[in-house]
Coordinates of C-alpha atoms in Angstrom, one line a residue:
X1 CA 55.3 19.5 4.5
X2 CA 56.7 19.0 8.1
X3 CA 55.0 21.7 10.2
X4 CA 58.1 24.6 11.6
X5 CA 55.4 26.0 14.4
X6 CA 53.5 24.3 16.5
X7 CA 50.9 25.4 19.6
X8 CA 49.4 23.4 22.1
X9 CA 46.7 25.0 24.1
X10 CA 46.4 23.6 27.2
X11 CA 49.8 21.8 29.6
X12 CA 48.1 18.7 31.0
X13 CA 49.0 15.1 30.5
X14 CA 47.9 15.4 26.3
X15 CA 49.4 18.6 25.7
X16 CA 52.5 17.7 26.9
X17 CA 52.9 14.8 25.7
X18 CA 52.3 15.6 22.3
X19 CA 54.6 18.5 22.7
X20 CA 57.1 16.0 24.2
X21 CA 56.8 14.1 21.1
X22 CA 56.3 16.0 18.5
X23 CA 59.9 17.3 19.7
X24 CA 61.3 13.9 19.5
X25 CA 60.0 13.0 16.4
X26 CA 61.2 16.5 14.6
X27 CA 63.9 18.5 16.9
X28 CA 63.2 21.1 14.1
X29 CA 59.9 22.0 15.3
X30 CA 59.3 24.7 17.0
X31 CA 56.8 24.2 20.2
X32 CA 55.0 26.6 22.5
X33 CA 52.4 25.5 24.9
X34 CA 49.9 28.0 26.4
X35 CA 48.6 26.9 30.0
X36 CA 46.3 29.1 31.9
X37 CA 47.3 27.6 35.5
X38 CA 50.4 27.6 36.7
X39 CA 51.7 24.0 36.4
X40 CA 52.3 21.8 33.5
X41 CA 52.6 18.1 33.1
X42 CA 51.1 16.8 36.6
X43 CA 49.4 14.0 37.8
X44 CA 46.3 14.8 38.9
X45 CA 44.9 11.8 39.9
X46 CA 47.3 11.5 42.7
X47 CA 45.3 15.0 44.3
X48 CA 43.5 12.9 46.3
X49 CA 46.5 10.7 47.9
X50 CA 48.3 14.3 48.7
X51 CA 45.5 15.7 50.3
X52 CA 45.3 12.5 52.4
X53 CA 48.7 12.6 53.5
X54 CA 50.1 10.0 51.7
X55 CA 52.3 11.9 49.2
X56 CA 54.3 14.9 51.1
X57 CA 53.6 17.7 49.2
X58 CA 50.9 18.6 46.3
X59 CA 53.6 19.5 43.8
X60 CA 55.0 16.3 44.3
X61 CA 52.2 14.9 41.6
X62 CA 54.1 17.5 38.6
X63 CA 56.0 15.5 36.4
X64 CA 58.0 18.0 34.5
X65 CA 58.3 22.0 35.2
X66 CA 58.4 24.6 32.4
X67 CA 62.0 24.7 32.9
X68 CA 62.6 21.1 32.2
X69 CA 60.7 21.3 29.2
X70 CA 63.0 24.1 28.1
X71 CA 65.9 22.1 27.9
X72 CA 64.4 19.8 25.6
X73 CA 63.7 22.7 23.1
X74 CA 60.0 23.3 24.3
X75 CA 58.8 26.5 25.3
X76 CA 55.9 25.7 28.1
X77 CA 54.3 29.5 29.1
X78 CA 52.3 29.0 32.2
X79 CA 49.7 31.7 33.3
X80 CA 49.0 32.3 29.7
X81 CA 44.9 31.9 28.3
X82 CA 44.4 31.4 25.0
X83 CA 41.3 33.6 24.1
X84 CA 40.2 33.0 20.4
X85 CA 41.2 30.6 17.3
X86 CA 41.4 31.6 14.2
X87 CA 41.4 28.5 11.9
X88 CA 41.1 31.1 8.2
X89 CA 44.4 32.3 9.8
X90 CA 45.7 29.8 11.9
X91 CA 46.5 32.2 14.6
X92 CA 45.3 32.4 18.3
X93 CA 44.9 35.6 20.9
X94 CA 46.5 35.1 23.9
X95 CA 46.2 36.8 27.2
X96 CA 49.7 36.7 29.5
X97 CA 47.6 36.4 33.1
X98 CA 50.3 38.1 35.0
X99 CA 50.8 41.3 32.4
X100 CA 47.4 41.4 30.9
X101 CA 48.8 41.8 27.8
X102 CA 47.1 40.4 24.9
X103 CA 49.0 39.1 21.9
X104 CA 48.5 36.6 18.4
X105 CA 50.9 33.7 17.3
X106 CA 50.6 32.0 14.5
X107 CA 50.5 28.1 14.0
X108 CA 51.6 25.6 11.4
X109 CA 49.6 22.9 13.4
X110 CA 47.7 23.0 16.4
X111 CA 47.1 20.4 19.2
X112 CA 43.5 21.8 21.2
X113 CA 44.2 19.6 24.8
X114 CA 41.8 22.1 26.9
X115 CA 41.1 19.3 28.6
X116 CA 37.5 18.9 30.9
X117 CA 36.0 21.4 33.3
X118 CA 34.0 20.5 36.3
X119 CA 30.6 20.1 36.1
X120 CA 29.4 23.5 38.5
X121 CA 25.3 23.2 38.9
X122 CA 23.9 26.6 39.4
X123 CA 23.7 26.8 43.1
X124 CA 23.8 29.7 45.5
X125 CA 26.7 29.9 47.7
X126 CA 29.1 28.0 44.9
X127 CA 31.3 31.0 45.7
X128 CA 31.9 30.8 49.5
X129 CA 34.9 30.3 51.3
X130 CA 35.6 26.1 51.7
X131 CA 34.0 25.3 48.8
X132 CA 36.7 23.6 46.1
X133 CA 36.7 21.6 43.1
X134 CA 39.5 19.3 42.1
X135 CA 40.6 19.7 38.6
X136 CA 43.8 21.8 38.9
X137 CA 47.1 22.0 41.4
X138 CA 45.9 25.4 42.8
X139 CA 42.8 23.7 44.0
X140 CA 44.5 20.6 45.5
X141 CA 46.8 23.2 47.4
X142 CA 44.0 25.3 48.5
X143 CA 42.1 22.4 50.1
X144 CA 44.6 20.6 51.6
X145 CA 45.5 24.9 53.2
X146 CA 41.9 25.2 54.2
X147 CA 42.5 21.8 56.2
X148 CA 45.3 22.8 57.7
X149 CA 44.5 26.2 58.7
X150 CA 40.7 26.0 59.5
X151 CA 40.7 22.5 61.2
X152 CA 37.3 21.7 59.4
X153 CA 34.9 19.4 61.7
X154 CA 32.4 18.6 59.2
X155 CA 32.2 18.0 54.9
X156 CA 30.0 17.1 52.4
X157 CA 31.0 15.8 48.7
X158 CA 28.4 16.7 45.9
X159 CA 28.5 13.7 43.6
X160 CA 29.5 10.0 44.3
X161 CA 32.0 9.1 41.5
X162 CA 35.3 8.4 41.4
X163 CA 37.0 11.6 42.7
X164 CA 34.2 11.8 45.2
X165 CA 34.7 8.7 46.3
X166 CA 38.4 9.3 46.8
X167 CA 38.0 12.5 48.2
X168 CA 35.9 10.9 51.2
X169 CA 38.9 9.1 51.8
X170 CA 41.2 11.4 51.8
X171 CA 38.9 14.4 54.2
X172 CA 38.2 11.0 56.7
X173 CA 41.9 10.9 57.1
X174 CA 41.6 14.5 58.8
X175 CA 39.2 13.8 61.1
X176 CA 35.9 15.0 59.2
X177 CA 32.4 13.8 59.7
X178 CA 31.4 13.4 56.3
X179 CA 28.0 13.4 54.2
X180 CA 28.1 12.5 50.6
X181 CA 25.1 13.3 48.0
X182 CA 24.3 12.0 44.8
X183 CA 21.4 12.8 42.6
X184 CA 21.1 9.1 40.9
X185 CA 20.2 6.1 43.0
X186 CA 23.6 4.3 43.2
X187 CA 27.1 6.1 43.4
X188 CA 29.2 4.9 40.5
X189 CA 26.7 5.4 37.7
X190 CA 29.1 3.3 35.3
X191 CA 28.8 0.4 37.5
X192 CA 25.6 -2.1 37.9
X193 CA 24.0 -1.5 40.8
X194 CA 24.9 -4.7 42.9
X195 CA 28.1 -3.6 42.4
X196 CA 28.1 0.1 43.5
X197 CA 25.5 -1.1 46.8
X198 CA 28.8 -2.6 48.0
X199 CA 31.0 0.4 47.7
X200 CA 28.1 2.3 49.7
X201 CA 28.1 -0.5 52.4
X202 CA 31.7 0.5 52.3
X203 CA 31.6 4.0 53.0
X204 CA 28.7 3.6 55.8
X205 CA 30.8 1.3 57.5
X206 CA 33.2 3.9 58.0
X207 CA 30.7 6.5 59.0
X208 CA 30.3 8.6 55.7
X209 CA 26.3 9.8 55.7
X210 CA 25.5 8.3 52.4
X211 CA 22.5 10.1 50.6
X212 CA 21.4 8.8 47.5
X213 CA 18.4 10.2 44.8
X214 CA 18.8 13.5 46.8
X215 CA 19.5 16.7 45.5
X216 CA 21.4 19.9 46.3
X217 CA 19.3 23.0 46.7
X218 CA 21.9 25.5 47.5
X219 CA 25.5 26.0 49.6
X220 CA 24.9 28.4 52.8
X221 CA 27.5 30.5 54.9
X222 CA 28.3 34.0 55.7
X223 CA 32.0 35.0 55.7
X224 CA 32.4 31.1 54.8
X225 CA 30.3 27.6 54.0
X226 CA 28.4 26.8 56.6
X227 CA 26.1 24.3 55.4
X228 CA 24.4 22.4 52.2
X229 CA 21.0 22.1 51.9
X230 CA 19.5 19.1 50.9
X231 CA 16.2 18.2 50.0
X232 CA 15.0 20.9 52.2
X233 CA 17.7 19.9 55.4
X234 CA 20.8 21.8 56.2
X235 CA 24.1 19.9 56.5
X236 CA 26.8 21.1 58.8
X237 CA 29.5 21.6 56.6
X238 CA 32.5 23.6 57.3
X239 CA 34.1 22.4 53.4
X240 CA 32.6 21.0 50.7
X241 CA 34.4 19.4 47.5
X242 CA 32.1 19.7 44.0
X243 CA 32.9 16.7 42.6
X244 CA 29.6 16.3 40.9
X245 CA 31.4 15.3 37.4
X246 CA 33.3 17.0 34.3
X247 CA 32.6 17.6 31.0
X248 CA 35.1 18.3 27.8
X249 CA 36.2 21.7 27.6
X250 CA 35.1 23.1 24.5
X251 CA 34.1 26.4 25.3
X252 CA 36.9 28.0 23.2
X253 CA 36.5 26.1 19.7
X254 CA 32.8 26.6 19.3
X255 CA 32.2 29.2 16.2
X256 CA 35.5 27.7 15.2
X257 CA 34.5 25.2 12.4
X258 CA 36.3 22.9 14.5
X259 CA 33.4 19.6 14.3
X260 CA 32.1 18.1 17.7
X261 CA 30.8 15.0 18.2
X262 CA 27.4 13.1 19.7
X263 CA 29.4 13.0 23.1
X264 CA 29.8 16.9 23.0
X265 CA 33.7 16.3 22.9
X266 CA 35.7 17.5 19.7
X267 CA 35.2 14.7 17.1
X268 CA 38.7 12.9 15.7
X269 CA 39.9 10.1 13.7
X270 CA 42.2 7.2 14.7
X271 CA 44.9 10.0 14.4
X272 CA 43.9 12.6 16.5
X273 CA 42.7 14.8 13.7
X274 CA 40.0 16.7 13.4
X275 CA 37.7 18.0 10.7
X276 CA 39.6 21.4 10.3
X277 CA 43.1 20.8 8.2
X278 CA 46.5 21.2 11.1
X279 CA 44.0 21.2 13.6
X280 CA 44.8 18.1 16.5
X281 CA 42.7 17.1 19.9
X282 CA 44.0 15.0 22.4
X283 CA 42.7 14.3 26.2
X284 CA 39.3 14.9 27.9
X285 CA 38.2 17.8 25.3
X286 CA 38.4 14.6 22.5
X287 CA 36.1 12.0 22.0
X288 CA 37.7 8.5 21.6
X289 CA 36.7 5.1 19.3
X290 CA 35.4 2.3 21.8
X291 CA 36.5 -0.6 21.4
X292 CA 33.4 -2.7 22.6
X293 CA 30.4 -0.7 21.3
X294 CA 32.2 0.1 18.0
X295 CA 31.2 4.5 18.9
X296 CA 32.7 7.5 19.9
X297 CA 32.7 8.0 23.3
X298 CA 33.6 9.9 26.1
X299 CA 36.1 8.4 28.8
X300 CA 38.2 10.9 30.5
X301 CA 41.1 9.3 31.7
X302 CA 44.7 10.3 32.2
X303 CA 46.2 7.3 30.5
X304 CA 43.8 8.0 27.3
X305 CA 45.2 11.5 27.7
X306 CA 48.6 10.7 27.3
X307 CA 48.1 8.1 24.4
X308 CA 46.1 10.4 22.4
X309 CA 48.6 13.1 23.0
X310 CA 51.3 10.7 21.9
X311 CA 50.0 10.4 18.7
X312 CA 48.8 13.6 18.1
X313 CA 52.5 14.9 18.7
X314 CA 53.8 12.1 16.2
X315 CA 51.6 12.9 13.5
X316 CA 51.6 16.7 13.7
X317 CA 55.2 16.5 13.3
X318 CA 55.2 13.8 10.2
X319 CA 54.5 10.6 11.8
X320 CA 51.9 8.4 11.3
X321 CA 50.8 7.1 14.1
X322 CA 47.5 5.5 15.2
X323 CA 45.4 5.4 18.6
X324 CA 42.9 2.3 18.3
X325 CA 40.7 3.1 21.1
X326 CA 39.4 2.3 24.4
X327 CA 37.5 -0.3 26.2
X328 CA 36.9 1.6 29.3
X329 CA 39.1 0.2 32.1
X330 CA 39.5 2.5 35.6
X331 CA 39.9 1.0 38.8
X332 CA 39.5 3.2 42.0
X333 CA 40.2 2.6 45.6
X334 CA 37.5 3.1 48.4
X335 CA 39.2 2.9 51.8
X336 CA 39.3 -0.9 52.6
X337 CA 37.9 -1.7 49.1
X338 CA 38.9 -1.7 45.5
X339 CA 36.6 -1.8 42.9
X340 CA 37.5 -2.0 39.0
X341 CA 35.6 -1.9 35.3
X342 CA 36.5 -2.5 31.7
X343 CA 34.2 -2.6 29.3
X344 CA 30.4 -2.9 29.6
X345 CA 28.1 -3.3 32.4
X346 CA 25.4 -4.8 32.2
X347 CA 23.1 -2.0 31.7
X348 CA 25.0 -0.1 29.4
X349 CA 25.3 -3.2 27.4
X350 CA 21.5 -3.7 27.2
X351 CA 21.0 0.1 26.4
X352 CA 23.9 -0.6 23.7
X353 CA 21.7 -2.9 22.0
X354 CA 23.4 -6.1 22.9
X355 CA 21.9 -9.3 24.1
X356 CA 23.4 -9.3 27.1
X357 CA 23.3 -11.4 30.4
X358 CA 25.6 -11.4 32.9
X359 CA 27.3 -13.9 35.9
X360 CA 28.9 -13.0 39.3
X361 CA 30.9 -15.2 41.5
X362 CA 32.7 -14.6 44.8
X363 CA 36.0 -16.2 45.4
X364 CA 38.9 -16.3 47.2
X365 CA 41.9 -13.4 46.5
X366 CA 44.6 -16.4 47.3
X367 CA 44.6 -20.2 48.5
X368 CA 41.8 -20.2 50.9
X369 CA 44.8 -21.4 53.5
X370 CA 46.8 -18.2 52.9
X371 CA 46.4 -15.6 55.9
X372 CA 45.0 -12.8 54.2
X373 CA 43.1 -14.2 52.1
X374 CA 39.8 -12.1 51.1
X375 CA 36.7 -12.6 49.2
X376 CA 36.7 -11.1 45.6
X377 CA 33.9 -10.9 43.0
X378 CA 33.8 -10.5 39.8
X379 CA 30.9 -10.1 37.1
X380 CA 31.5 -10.7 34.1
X381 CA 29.0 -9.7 31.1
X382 CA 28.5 -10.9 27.8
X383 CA 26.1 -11.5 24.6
X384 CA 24.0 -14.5 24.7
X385 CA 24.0 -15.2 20.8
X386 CA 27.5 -14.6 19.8
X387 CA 28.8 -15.0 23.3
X388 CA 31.5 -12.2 23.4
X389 CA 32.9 -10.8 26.3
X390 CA 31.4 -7.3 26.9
X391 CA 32.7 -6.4 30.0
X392 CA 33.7 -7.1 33.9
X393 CA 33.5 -5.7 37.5
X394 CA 35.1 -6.8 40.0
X395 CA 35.1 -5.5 44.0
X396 CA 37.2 -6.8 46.5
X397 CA 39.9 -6.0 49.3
X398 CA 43.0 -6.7 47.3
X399 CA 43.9 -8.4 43.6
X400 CA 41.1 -6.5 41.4
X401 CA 43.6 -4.1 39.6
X402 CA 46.0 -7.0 38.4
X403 CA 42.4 -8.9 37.3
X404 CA 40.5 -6.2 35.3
X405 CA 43.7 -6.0 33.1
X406 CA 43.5 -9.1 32.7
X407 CA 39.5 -8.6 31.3
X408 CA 40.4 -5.6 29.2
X409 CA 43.4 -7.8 27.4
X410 CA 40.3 -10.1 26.6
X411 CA 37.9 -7.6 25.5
X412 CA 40.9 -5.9 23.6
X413 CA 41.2 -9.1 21.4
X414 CA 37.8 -9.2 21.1
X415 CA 37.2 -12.9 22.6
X416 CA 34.0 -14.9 23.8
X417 CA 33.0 -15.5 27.5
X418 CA 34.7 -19.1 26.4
X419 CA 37.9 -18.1 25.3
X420 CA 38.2 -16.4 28.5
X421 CA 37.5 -19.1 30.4
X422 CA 40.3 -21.0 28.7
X423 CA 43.2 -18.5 30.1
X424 CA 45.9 -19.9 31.6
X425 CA 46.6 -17.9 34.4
X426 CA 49.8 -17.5 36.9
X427 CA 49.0 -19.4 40.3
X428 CA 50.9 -19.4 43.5
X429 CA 48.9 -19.0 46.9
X430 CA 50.3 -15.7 48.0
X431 CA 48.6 -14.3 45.0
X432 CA 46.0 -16.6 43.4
X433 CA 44.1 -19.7 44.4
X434 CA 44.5 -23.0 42.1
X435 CA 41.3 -21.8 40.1
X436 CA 41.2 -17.7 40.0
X437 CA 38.4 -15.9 40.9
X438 CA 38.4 -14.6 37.0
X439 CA 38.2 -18.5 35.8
X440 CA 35.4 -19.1 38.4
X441 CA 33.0 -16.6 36.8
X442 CA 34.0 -17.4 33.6
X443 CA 33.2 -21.0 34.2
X444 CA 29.6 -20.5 35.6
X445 CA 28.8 -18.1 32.3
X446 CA 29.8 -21.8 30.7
X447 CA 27.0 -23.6 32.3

């Protein structure tokens, strides 16, 4: 039977896209999505480029308002915190943030998209004045304000991956001397190391205080932050950004029969269901199938988000629908450089069990007679006996987003390291030289 009541907890990029098409796929349904913030349906990962500068305004990154959703028949309450689930009853408590009031509403199906929730290590002085994480549109406005208004000199970043990284960026632009700690020895813990030295070459040469296999002992101020102590040292800091990772959100179904899996995230088939009957994940609180290693895993990406929403909202609403997975692909831009991954590195391969080697090879962006032209390398890994592709890197000053597509098409199809090397790729020397920096690694993993 064709659910008649739906409820989505949670108004990011999964919950409203399941709501978005679960309404296309029965206009009979009714949908109501509970957000406890006070935006739905925003782009998040453009935080970064607004606090920059580079985007006018922070609400410029919201898609869709409440009121938009409206018109299409979906009812999208911001500033409303679901408390409980009931699964016996299939009803949730509710708490209206403005009101206080607390109320129950009853589902036919339910979509959980709570979504992750930054990782907050249990330091003193996490509550002062100028210290921000970066997970929600409130935050991004209250960072770029604190800016603005308190002309910060100083910063430090707690954590090195990507939203620290583009957060260093973005508090540079403003004139900030900036130190940025990481516990682990390399920033980018997905990437190999050779790979991730370059990216903190990168950021020394433009005078971020790189401190690696250091820890945070506490956050000091009075009134406000005034300082981070590490390893015993005070660091000026007059704002500091937590961006010291996320993890799924899934504080609210625990004693809820609703099954988790070995990442921690809510475990769910190749159509967003989980173990409890009319109950959906989608997003960062939901594990996804990889590809590569053939295991859950957790990836928390926005484009995973809205796919896994997609087909949540399909299903829920008599659809059938599949999501097929992941291999892992981001790309990220630090300053001058951008550096890009899909699949396995060469670490997590070996951990994976996998007889894996790896090659790297530096060549040319474009026709080495192009002005412009930059170097761009690209490691490529894969398993010595069966020879399949198991993953790439690639760091460079332009072309590595259009290039690691190109490696997660490969690894998508499931192809050796000598399939790969057979592609026949576009060339024209604004773009590409005659033999792409791609076909050059693939060719020395042929030797």
């Amino acid at each position: 039977m064709v659910a008649q009541r739906a409820i989505v907890i949670g108004g990011g990029a999964a919950g409203m896209s399941a709501a978005a098409k679960a309404k296309r796929t029965n206009p009979a349904i009714d949908i109501v999505v509970y957000e406890r913030s006070g935006y739905v349906s925003y782009g998040a990962c453009g935080f970064p480029y607004a606090i920059k500068g580079e985007i006018a305004r922070i609400e410029d990154v919201v898609v869709r308002t409440p009121a938009q959703f409206a018109q299409q028949g979906i009812q999208a309450l911001i500033h409303h915190e679901v408390l409980t689930i009931d699964t016996a009853r299939q009803r949730v408590l509710v708490r209206d943030l403005h009101t206080g009031r607390e109320f129950t509403d009853h589902w036919d199906e339910l979509v959980v998209t709570t979504g992750g929730q930054p990782a907050r290590p249990p330091l003193p002085g996490l509550d002062l004045p100028g210290v921000f994480g970066l997970r929600s549109v409130e935050e991004a406005i209250s960072i770029k304000t604190w800016i603005g208004e308190q002309r910060p000199q100083t910063g430090v970043i707690i954590g090195g991956g990507y939203i620290g990284l583009e957060m260093a960026e973005a508090l540079d632009a403003h004139g900030i001397a900036l130190t940025l700690v990481e516990r682990l020895p390399h920033v980018l813990p997905t990437f190999d190391p050779e790979v991730a030295e370059q990216v903190e070459e990168e950021l020394r040469r433009q005078r971020v205080d790189v401190r690696l296999g250091q820890a945070v002992q506490a956050i000091v101020g009075n009134e406000r932050v005034r300082g981070v102590v590490v390893d015993g040292q005070t660091i000026p800091a007059e704002i500091v950004i937590l961006a010291a990772g996320v993890k799924p959100s899934v504080g609210l179904v625990r004693e809820t029969g609703i099954a988790l899996g070995p990442t921690g995230a809510i475990a769910v088939d190749d159509h967003q269901r989980t173990n409890v009957p009319h109950v959906w994940a989608a997003g960062d609180v939901a594990e996804v199938y990889h590809r590569v290693t053939g295991k859950p895993a957790w990836i928390p990406l926005g484009t995973t988000a809205n796919k896994q929403g997609r087909v949540a909202g399909a299903n829920l609403a008599g659809g059938n629908a599949r999501f097929g997975g992941v291999v892992g692909t981001t790309v990220v831009k630090v300053f001058e450089r951008e550096v890009a991954i899909s699949g396995l590195s060469l670490t997590r391969a070996k951990v994976e069990g996998f007889d894996a080697v790896s090659v790297s090879a530096t060549a040319s962006s474009r026709a080495h007679y192009m002005p412009g032209h930059q170097p761009l390398t690209v490691t490529l890994v894969f398993d010595r006996s069966s020879r399949r592709l198991l993953g790439g890197q690639l760091i460079g000053r332009e072309g590595v987003a259009k290039r690691v597509d190109t490696i997660a098409a490969a690894l998508q199809a499931g192809w050796t390291i000598d399939e790969f090397a057979e592609l026949d790729l576009s060339y024209a020397p604004p773009f590409a030289p005659v033999w792409d920096p791609l076909l050059v690694a693939a060719n020395l993993a042929r030797r």
